[in-house]
PDB file of C-alpha atoms in Angstrom:
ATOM      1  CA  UNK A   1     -44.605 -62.763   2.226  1.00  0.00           C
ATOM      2  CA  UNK A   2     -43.410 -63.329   5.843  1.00  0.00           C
ATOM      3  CA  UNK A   3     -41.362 -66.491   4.685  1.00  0.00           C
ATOM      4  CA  UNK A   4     -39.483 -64.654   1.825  1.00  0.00           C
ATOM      5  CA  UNK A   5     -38.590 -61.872   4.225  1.00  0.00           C
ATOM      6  CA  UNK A   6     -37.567 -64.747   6.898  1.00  0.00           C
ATOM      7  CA  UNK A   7     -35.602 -66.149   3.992  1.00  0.00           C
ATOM      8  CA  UNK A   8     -33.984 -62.850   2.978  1.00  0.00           C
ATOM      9  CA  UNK A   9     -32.642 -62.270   6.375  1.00  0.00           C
ATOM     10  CA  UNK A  10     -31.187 -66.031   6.577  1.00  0.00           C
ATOM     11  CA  UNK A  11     -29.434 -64.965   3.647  1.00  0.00           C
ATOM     12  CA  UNK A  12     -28.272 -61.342   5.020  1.00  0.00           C
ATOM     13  CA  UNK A  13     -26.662 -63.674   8.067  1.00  0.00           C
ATOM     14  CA  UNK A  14     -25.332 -65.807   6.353  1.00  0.00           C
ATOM     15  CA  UNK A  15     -23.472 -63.809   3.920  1.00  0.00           C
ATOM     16  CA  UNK A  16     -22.029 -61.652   6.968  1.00  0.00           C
ATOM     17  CA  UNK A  17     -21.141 -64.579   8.575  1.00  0.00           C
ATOM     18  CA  UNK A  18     -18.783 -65.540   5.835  1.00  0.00           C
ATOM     19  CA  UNK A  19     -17.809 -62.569   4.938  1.00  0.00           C
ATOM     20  CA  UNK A  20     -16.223 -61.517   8.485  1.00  0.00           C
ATOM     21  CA  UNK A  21     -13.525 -64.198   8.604  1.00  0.00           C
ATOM     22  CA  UNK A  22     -12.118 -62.077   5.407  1.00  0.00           C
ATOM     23  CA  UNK A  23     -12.209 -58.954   6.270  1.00  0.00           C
ATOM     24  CA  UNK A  24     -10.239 -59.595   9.658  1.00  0.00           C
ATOM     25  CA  UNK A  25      -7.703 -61.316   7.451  1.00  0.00           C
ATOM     26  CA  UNK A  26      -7.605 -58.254   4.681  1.00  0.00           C
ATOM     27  CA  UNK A  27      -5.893 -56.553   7.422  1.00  0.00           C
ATOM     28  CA  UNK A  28      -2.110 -56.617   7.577  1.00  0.00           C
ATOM     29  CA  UNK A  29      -2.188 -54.683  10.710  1.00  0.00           C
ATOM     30  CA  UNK A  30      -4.419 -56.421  13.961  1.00  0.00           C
ATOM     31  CA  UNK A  31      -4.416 -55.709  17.644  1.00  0.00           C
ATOM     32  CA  UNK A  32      -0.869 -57.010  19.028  1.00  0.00           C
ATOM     33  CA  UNK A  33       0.854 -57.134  15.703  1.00  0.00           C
ATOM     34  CA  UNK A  34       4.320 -56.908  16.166  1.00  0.00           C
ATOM     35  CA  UNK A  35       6.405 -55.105  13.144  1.00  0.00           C
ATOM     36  CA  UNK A  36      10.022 -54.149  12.595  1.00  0.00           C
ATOM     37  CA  UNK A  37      11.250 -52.005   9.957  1.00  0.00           C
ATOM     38  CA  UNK A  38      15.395 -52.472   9.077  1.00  0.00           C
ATOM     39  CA  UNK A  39      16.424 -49.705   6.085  1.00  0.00           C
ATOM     40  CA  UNK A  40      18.672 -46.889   5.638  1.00  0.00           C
ATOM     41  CA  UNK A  41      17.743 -43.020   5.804  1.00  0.00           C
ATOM     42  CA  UNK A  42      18.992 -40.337   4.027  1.00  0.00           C
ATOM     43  CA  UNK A  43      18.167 -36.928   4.916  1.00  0.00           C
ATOM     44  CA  UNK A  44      19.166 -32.536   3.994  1.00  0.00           C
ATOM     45  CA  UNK A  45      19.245 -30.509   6.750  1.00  0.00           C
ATOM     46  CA  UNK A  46      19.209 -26.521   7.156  1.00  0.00           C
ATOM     47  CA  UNK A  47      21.507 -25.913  10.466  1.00  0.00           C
ATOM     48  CA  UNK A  48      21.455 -22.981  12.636  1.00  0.00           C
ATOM     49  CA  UNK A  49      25.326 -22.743  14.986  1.00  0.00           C
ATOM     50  CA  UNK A  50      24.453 -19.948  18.284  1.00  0.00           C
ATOM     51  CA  UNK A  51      27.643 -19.790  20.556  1.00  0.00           C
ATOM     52  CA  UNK A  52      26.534 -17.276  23.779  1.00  0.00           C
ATOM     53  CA  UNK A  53      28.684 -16.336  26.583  1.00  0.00           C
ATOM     54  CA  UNK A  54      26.830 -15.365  29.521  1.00  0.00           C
ATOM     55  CA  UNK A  55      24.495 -14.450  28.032  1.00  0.00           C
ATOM     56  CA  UNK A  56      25.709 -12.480  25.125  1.00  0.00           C
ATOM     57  CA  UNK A  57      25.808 -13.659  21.613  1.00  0.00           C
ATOM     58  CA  UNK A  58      29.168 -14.107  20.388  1.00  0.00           C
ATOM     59  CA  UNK A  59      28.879 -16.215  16.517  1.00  0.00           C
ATOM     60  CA  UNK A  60      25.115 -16.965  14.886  1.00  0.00           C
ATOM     61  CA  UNK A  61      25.901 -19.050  11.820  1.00  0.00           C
ATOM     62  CA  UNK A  62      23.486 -20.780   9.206  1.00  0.00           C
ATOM     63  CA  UNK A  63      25.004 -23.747   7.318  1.00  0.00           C
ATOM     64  CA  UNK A  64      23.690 -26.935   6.026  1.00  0.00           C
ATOM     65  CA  UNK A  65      24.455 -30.783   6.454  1.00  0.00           C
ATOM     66  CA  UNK A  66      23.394 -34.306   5.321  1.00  0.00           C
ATOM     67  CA  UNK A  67      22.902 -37.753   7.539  1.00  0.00           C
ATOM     68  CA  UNK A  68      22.893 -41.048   6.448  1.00  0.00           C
ATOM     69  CA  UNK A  69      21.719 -43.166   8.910  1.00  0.00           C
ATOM     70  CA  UNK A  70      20.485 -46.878   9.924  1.00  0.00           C
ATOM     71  CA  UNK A  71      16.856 -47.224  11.686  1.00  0.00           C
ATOM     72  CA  UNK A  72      15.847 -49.976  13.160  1.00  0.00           C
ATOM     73  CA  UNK A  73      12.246 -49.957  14.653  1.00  0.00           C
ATOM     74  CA  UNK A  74       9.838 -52.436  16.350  1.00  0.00           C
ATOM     75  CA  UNK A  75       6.166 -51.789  16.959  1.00  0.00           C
ATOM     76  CA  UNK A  76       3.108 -53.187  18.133  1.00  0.00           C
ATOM     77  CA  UNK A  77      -0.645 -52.468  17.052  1.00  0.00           C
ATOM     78  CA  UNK A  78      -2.864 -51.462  20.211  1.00  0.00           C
ATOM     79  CA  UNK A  79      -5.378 -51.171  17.712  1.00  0.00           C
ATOM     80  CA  UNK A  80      -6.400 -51.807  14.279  1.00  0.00           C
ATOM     81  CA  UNK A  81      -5.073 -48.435  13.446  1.00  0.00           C
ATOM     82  CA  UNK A  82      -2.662 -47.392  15.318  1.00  0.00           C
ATOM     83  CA  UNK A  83       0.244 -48.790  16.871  1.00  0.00           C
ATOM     84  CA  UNK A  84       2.916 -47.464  18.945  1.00  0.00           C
ATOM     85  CA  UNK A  85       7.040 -48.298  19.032  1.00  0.00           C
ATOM     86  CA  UNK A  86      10.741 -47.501  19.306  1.00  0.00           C
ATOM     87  CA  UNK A  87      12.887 -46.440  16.852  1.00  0.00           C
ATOM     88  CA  UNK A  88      16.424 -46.352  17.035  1.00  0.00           C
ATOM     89  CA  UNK A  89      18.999 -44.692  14.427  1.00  0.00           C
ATOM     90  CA  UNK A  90      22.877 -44.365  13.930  1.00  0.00           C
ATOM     91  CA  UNK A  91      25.011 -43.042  11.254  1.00  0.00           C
ATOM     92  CA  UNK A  92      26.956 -40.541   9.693  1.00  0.00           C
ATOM     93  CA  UNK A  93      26.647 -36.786   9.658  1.00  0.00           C
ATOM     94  CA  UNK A  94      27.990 -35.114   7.008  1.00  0.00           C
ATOM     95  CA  UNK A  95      29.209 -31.005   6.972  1.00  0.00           C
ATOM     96  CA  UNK A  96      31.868 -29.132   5.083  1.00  0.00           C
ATOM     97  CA  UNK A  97      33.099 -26.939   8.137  1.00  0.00           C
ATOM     98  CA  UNK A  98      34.966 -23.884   7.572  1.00  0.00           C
ATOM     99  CA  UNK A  99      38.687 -23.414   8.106  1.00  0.00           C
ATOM    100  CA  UNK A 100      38.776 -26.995   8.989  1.00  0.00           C
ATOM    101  CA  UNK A 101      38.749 -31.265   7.712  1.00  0.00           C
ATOM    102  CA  UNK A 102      35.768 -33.353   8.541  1.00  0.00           C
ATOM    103  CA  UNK A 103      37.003 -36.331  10.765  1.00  0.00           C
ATOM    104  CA  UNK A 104      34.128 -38.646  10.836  1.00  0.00           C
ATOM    105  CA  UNK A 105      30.964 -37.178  13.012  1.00  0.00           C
ATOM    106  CA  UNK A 106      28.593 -39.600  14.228  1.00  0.00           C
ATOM    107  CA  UNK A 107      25.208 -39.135  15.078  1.00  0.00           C
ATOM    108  CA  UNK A 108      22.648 -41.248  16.780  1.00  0.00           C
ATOM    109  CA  UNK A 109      18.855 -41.195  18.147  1.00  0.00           C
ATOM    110  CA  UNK A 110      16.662 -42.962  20.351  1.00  0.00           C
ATOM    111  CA  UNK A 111      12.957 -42.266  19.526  1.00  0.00           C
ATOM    112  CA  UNK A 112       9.076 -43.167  20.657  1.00  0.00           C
ATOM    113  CA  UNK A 113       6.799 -43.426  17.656  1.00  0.00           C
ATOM    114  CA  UNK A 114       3.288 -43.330  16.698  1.00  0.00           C
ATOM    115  CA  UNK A 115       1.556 -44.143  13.444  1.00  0.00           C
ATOM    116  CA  UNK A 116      -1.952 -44.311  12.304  1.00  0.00           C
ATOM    117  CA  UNK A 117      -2.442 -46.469   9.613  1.00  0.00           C
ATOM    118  CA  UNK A 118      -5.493 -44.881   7.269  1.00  0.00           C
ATOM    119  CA  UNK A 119      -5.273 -48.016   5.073  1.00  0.00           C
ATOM    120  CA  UNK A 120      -4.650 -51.242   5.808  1.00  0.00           C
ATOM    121  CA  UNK A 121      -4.567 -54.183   3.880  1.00  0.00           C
ATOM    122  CA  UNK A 122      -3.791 -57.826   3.896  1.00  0.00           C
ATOM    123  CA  UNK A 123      -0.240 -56.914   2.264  1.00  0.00           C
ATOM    124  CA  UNK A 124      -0.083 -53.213   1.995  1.00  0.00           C
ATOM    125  CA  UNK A 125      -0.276 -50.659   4.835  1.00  0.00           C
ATOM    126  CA  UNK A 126      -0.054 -46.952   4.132  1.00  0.00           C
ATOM    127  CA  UNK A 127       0.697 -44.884   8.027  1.00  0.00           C
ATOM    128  CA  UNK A 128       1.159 -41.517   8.942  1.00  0.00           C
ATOM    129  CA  UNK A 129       3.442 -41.034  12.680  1.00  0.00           C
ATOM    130  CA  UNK A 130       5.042 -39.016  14.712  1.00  0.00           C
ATOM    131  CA  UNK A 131       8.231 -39.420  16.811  1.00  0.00           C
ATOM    132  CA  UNK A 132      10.180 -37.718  19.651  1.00  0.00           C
ATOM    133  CA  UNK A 133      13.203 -38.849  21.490  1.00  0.00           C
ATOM    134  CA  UNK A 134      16.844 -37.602  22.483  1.00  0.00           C
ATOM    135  CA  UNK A 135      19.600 -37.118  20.408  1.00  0.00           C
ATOM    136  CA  UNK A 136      23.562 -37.174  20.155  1.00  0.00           C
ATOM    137  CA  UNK A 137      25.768 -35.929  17.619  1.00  0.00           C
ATOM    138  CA  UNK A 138      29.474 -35.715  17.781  1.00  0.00           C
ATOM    139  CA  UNK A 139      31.547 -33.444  15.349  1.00  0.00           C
ATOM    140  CA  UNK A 140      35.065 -34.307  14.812  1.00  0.00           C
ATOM    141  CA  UNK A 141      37.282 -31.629  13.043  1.00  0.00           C
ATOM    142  CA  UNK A 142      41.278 -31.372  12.382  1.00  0.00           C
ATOM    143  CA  UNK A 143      42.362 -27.738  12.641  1.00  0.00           C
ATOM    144  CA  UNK A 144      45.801 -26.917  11.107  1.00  0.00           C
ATOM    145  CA  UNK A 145      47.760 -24.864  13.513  1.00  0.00           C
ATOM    146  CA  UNK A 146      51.284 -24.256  12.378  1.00  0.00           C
ATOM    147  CA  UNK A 147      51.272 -27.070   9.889  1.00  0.00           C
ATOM    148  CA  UNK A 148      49.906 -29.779  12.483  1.00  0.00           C
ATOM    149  CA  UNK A 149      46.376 -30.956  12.118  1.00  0.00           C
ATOM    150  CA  UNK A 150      44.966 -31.016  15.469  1.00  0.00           C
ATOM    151  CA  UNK A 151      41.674 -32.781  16.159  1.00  0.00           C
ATOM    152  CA  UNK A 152      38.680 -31.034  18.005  1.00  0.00           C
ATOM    153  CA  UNK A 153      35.533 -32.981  19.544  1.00  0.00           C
ATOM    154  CA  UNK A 154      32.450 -31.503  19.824  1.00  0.00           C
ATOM    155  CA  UNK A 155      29.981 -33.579  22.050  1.00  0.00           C
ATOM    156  CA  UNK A 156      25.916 -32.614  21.092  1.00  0.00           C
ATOM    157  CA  UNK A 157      23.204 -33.716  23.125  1.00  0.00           C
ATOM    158  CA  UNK A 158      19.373 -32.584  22.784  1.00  0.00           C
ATOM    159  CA  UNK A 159      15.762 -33.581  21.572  1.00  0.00           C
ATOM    160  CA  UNK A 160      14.195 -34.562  18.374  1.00  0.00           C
ATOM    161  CA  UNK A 161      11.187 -34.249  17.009  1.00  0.00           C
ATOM    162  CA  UNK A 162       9.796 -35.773  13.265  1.00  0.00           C
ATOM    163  CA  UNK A 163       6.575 -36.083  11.029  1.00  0.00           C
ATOM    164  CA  UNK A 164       6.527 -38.774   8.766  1.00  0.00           C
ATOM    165  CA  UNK A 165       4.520 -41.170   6.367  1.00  0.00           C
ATOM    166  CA  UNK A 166       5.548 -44.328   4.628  1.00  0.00           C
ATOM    167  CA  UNK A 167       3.915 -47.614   3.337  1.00  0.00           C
ATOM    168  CA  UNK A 168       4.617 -51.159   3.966  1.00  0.00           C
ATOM    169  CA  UNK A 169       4.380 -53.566   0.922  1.00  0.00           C
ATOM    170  CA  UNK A 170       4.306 -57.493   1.749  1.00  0.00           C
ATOM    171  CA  UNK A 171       5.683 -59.195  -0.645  1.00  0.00           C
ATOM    172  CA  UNK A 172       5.398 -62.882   1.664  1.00  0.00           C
ATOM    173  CA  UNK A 173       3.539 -63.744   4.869  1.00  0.00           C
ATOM    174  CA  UNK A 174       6.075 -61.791   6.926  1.00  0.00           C
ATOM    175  CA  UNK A 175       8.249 -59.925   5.042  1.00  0.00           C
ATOM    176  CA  UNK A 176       7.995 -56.996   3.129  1.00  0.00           C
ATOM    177  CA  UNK A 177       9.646 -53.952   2.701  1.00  0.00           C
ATOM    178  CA  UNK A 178       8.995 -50.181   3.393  1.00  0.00           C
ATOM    179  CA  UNK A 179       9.282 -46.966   2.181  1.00  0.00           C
ATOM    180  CA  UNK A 180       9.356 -43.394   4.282  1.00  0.00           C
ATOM    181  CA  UNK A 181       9.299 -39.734   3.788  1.00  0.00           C
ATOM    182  CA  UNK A 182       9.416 -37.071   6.670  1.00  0.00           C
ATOM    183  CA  UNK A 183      10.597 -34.650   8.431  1.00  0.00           C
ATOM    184  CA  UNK A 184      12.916 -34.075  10.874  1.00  0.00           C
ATOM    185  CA  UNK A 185      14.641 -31.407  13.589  1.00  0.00           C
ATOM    186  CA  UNK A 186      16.981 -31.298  16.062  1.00  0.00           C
ATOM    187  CA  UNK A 187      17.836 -29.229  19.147  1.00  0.00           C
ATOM    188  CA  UNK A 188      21.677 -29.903  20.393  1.00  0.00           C
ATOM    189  CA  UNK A 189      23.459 -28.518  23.486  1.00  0.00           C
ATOM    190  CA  UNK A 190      26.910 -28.230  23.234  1.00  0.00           C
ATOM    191  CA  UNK A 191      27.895 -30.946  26.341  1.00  0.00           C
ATOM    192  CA  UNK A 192      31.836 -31.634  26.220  1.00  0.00           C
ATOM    193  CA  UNK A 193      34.178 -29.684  23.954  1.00  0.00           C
ATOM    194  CA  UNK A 194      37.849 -31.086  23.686  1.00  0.00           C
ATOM    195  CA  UNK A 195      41.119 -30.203  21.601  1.00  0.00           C
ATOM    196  CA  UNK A 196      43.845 -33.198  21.514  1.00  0.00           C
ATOM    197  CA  UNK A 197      41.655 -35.251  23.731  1.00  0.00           C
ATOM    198  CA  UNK A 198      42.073 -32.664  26.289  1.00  0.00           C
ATOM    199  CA  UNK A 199      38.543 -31.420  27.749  1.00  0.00           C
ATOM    200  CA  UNK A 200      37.823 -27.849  27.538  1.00  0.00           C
ATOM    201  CA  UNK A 201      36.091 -25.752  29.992  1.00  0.00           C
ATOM    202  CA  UNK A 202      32.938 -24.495  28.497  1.00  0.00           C
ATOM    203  CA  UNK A 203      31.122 -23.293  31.800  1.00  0.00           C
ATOM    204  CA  UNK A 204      28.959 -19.796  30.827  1.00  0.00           C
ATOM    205  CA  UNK A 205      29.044 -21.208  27.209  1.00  0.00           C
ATOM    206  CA  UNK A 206      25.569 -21.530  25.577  1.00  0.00           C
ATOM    207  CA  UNK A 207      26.273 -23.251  22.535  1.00  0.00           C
ATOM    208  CA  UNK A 208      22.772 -24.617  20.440  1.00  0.00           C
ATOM    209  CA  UNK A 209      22.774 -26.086  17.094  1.00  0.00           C
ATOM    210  CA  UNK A 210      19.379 -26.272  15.747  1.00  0.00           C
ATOM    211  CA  UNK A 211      18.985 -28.657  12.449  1.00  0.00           C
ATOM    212  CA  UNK A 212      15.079 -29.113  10.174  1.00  0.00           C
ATOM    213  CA  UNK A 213      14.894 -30.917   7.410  1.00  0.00           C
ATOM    214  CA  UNK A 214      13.466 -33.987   4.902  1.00  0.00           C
ATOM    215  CA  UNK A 215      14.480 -37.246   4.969  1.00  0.00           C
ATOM    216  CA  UNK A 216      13.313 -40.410   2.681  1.00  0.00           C
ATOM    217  CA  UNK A 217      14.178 -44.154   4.032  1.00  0.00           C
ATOM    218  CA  UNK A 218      13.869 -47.830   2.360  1.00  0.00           C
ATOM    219  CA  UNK A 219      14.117 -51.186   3.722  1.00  0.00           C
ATOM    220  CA  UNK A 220      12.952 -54.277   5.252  1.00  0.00           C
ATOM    221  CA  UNK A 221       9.613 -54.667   7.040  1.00  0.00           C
ATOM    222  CA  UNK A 222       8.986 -57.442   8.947  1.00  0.00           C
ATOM    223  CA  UNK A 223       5.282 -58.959  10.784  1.00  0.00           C
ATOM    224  CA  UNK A 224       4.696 -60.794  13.640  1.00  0.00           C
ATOM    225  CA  UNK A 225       1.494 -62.021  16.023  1.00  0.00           C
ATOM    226  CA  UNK A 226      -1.886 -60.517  15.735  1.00  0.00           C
ATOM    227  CA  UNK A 227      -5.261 -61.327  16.174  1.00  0.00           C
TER     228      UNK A 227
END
């Protein structure tokens, strides 16, 4: 009886001992991974416009807008499940102003990220994250006056703040591609305001622009390292 138990437990050992080696490779996702995502994002947003002047309210105006934009992210696993990063976006951000013509705004973001990753397999990953970083949005407008179309710059500057989860899918060794869908807000300060290039003063101006919305993104991902 004690050699068949002996024999069992040789077994037990031995099957653990193979077994290991694959489930450390199952993972896609190991301490010092490095991974990049390259895509493009699309996203709705709800806005809220509040122009104060020392302290008085002077226009409160709800709108809405759309970005597309181009994030490119690196990360690296500090653990199994969960690795930290950078993400950085730029783009376009689209609004149909009143009493005005759109002039190309441009938006950009610089963020620190987190995900979890709740599975993670040799060639799929499914993560759940968080980022927050600074923003900067400028609006440019032409105003007719008089039958000339003057431009206006409006020079944005704040934090943001998004919830998001995704998968990565891949396809080869190192490359893959990704998927996202989150959400996203914004608070801007109204920093420089100019008409014709000429800076305006805006001192006891309080102007915030407040945006929230989803956003869904798809593109490369990329693997590097690990243990």
């Amino acid at each position: 009886m004690k050699q068949r138990k002996s024999i069992s437990m040789k077994k037990i050992i031995l099957f653990f001992t193979l077994v290991s080696p694959v489930v450390t490779f199952a993972q896609s996702h190991t301490p010092m991974t490095i991974s990049a995502q390259v895509g493009v994002d699309g996203a709705g947003h709800g806005t809220v416009y509040e122009n104060k002047y020392n302290g008085t309210v002077l226009d409160r105006d709800t709108s809405g807008a759309a970005t597309v934009m181009y994030p490119v992210s690196v990360h690296v696993n500090v653990f199994k499940w969960v690795s930290v990063g950078l993400v950085f976006q730029a783009g376009s951000y689209i609004e149909d102003p009143d009493n005005a013509e759109a002039n190309g705004n441009k938006a950009r973001f610089l963020s620190g990220e987190i995900k979890f990753y709740p599975v993670n397999k040799d060639k799929f990953a499914w993560y759940l994250g968080f980022r927050f970083g600074g923003s900067h949005l400028e609006i440019n407008r032409l105003i007719d006056i008089v039958g000339v179309k003057v431009p206006y710059q409006y020079q944005f500057s704040g934090s943001n703040f998004g919830a998001f989860t995704g998968f990565n899918w891949y396809f080869a060794k190192n490359v893959g591609m990704y998927f996202n869908l989150g959400y996203t807000s914004n608070n801007f300060l109204l920093t420089d305001y100019s008409i014709n290039s000429t800076a305006q003063n805006i001192s006891g101006f309080d102007n915030h622009m407040w945006t929230k919305g989803a956003n869904a993104s798809l593109g490369l991902a990329l693997r590097f390292g690990g243990k």
